[in-house]
XYZ file of C-alpha atoms in Angstrom:
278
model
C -26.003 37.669 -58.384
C -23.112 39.868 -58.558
C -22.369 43.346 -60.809
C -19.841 45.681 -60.255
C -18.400 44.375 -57.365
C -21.852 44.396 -55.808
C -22.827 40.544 -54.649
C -25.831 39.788 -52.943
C -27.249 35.966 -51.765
C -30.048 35.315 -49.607
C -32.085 31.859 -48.825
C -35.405 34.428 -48.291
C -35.112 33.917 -44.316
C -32.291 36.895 -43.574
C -29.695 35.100 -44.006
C -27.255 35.312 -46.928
C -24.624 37.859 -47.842
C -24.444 41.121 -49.005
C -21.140 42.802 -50.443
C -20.429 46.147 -52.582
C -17.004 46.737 -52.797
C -17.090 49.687 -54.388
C -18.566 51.514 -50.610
C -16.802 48.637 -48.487
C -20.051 47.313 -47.492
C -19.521 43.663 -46.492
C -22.966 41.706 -44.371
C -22.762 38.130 -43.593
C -25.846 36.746 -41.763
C -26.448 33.007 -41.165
C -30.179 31.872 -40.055
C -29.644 32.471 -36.379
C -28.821 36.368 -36.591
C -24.602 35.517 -35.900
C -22.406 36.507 -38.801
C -20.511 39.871 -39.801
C -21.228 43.469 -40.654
C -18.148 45.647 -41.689
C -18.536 49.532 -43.191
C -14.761 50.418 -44.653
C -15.987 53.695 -44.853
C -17.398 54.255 -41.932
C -14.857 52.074 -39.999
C -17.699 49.925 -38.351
C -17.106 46.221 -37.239
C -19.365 44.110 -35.710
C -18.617 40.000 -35.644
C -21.785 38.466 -33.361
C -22.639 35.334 -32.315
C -25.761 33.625 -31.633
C -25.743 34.005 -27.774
C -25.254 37.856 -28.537
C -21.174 37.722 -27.636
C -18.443 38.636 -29.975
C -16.322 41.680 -30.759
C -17.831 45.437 -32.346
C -15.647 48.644 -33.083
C -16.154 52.151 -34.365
C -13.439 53.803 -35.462
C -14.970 56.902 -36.161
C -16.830 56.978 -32.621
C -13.517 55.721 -30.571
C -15.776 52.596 -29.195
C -14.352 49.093 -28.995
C -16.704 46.576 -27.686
C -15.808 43.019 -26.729
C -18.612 40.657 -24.835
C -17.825 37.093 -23.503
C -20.485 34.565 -22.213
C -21.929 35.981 -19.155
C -21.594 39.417 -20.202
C -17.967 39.417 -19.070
C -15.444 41.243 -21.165
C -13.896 45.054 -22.280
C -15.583 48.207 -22.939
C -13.388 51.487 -24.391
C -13.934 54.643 -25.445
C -10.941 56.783 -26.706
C -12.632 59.491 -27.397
C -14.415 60.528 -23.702
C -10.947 58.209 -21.986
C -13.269 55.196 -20.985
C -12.332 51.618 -20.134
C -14.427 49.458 -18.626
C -13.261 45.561 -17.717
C -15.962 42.850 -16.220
C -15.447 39.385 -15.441
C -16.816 37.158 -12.562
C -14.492 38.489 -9.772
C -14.818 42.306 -10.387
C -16.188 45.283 -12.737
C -13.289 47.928 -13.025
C -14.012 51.311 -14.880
C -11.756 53.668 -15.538
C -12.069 57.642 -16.631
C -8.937 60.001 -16.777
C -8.305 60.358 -12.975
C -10.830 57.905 -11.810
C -10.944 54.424 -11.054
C -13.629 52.235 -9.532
C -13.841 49.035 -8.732
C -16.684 46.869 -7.923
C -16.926 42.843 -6.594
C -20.060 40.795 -6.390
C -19.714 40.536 -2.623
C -20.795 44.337 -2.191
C -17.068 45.490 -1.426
C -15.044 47.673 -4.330
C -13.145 50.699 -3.830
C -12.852 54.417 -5.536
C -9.428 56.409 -6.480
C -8.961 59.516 -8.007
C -4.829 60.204 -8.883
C -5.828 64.392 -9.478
C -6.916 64.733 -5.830
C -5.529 62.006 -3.942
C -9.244 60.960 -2.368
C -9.338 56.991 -2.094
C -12.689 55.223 -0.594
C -12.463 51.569 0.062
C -15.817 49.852 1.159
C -15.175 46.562 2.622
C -19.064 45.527 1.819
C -19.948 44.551 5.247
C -21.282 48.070 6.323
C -18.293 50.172 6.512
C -16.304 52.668 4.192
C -12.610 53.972 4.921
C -12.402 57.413 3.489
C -8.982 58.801 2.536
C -7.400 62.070 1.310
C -3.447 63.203 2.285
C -3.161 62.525 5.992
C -7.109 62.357 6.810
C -8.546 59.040 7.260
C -11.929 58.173 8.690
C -14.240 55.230 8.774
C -18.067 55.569 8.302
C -21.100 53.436 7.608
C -21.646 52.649 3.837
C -24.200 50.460 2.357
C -22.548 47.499 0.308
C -22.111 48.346 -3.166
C -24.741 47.407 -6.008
C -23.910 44.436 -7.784
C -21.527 44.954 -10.428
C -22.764 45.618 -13.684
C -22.390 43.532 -17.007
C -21.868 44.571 -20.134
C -24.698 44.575 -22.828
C -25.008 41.494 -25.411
C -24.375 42.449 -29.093
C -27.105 43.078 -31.611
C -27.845 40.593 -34.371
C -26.398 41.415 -37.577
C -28.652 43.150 -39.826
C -30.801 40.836 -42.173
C -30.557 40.748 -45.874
C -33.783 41.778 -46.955
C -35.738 38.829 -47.624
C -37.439 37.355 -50.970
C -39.485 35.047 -52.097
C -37.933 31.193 -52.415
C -35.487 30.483 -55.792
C -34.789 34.180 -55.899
C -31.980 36.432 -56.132
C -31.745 39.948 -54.392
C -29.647 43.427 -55.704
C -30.018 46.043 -53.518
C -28.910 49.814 -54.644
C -28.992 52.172 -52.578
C -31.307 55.335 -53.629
C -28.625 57.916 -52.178
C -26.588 56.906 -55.253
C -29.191 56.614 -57.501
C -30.909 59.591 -56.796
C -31.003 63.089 -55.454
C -32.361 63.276 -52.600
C -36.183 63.432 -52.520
C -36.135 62.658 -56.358
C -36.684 59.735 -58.914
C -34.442 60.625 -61.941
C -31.227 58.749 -62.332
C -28.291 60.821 -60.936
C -26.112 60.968 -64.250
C -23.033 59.530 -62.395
C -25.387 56.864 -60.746
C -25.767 55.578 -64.726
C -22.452 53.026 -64.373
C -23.652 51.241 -61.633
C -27.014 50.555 -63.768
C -25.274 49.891 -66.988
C -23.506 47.456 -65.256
C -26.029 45.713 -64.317
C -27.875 45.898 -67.679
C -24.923 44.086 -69.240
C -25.442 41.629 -66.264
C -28.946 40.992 -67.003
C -28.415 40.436 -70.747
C -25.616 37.992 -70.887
C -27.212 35.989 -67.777
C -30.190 35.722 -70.057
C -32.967 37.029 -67.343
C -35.947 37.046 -69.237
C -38.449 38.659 -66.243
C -37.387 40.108 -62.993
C -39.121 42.892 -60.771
C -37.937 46.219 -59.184
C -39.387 47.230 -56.186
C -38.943 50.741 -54.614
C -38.865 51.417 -51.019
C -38.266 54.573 -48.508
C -37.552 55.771 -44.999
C -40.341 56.864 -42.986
C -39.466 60.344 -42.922
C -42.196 61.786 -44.438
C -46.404 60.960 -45.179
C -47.359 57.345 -45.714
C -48.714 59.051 -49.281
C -45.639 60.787 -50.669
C -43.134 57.799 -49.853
C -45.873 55.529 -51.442
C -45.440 57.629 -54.814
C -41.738 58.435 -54.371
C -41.422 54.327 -54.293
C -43.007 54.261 -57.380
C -41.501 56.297 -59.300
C -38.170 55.203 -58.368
C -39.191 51.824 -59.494
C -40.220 52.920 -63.155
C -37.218 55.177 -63.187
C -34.583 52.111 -63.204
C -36.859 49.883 -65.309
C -37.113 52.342 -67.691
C -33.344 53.261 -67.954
C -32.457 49.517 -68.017
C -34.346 49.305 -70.728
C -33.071 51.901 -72.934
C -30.049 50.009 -71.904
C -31.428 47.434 -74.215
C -32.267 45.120 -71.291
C -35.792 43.708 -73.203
C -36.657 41.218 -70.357
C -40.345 41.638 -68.903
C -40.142 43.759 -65.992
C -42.706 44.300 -63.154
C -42.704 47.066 -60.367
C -43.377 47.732 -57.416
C -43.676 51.188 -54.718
C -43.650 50.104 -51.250
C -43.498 53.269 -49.236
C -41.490 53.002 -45.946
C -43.800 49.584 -45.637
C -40.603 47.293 -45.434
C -37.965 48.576 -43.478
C -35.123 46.556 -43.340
C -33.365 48.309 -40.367
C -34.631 50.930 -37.608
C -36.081 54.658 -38.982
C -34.677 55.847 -35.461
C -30.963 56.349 -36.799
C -29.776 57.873 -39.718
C -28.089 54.984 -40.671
C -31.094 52.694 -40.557
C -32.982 55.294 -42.651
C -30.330 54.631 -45.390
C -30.296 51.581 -45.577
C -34.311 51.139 -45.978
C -34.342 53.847 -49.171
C -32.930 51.359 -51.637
C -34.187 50.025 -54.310
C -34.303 45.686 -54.873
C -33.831 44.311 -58.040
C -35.579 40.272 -57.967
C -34.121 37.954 -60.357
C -36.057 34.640 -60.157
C -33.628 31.398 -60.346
C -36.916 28.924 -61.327
């Protein structure tokens, strides 16, 4: 179902696709957890595979992050002067000054440009320490082995529904103050959109359900939920939307992302509109 540049499909297992144009929100998800996630706004990219490789960037945070099979590939970050490089042979990282380098067999060396001070460690017991003239050779444990880099998380799911069902998801930040359950006047286009989407598709019974973070008592988010719910239903119907229409509060019951980040916490205050297709 689309409205307002807002699109959302799912098959009811997670996978589907979610877009809203008007925030530059773009999710992709096939059954298996691979697809894409892209934030305009926030400048986040993340394109995942099954296996956990693929490519993820944060413009606002300075992080690229690209993972091959094996847990080979490129780390940066702009912002603290970070690159990291792994592949089979070696694990090179790289901050301002410093470089290290690391190889599976235990040797790897250590250079710093600022002070001159080199360390090479030849893996087999022994370390040659330089700085200007002074050299010296002492016993050194072979390195560790080198480390990989991370896989990639799935892409988030699109909430799930019941089978021969469509999914709307609005996001109660633009809906709603924060903490409250009346309609934010400038919230009222994205709803009378929809309204006009509902009427000339015909929908003669759908259901809203309301849902929150988990930021505060089990009891409050329960009635905040619920309100929220009977606040769209009853503006969509002053819109003159006259299909039957149920709802539901769910309380911080069904996240659809973590309550550990603020971003996650966004994403589960929404509220779903459920348009049945049989």
């Amino acid at each position: 179902m689309s409205a307002d540049g807002l699109t959302v499909q799912t098959d009811g297992n997670g996978a589907g696709q979610y877009v809203d144009a008007e925030r530059g929100l773009t999710i992709q998800r096939n059954t298996d957890g691979s697809g894409q996630y892209v934030d305009e706004q926030k400048g986040i990219t993340l394109q995942v595979n099954s296996d956990g490789t693929g490519q993820y960037s944060d413009d606002g945070q300075g992080i690229t992050l690209q993972v091959s099979e094996g847990g080979n590939g490129i780390f940066t970050d702009t912002k603290k002067d970070i690159t990291m490089m792994v592949s089979d042979y070696s694990t090179s990282y790289t901050q301002g000054s410093i470089d290290i380098d690391v190889k599976p067999d235990g040797s790897g060396s250590y250079y710093n440009s600022e002070t001159g001070l080199t360390i090479k460690n030849d893996g087999q017991g022994k370390a040659v320490i330089t700085l200007g003239y002074d050299k010296k050779t002492v016993d050194a444990k072979p390195l560790e082995k080198p480390t990989k880099l991370p896989k990639l998380s799935m892409v988030p799911a699109v909430p799930s529904l019941e089978a021969n069902s469509l999914l709307i998801t609005l996001d109660s930040g633009v809906l709603f103050d924060v903490d409250k359950y009346d309609i934010r006047p400038d919230a009222e286009k994205i709803l009378n959109d929809l309204a006009t989407v509902l009427k000339e598709a015909g929908i003669t019974a759908f259901q809203i359900d309301g849902h929150t973070d988990s930021m505060d008592t089990d009891e409050h988010n329960q009635v905040l939920s619920e309100n929220r719910a009977n606040s769209v239903k009853s503006y969509l119907a002053s819109q003159g939307v006259t299909a039957e229409i149920t709802t539901h509060g769910y309380g911080e019951s069904r996240p659809v992302a973590t309550n550990d980040t603020a971003e996650g916490r966004q994403q589960n205050r929404r509220v779903e509109i459920i348009v049945p297709t049989a």
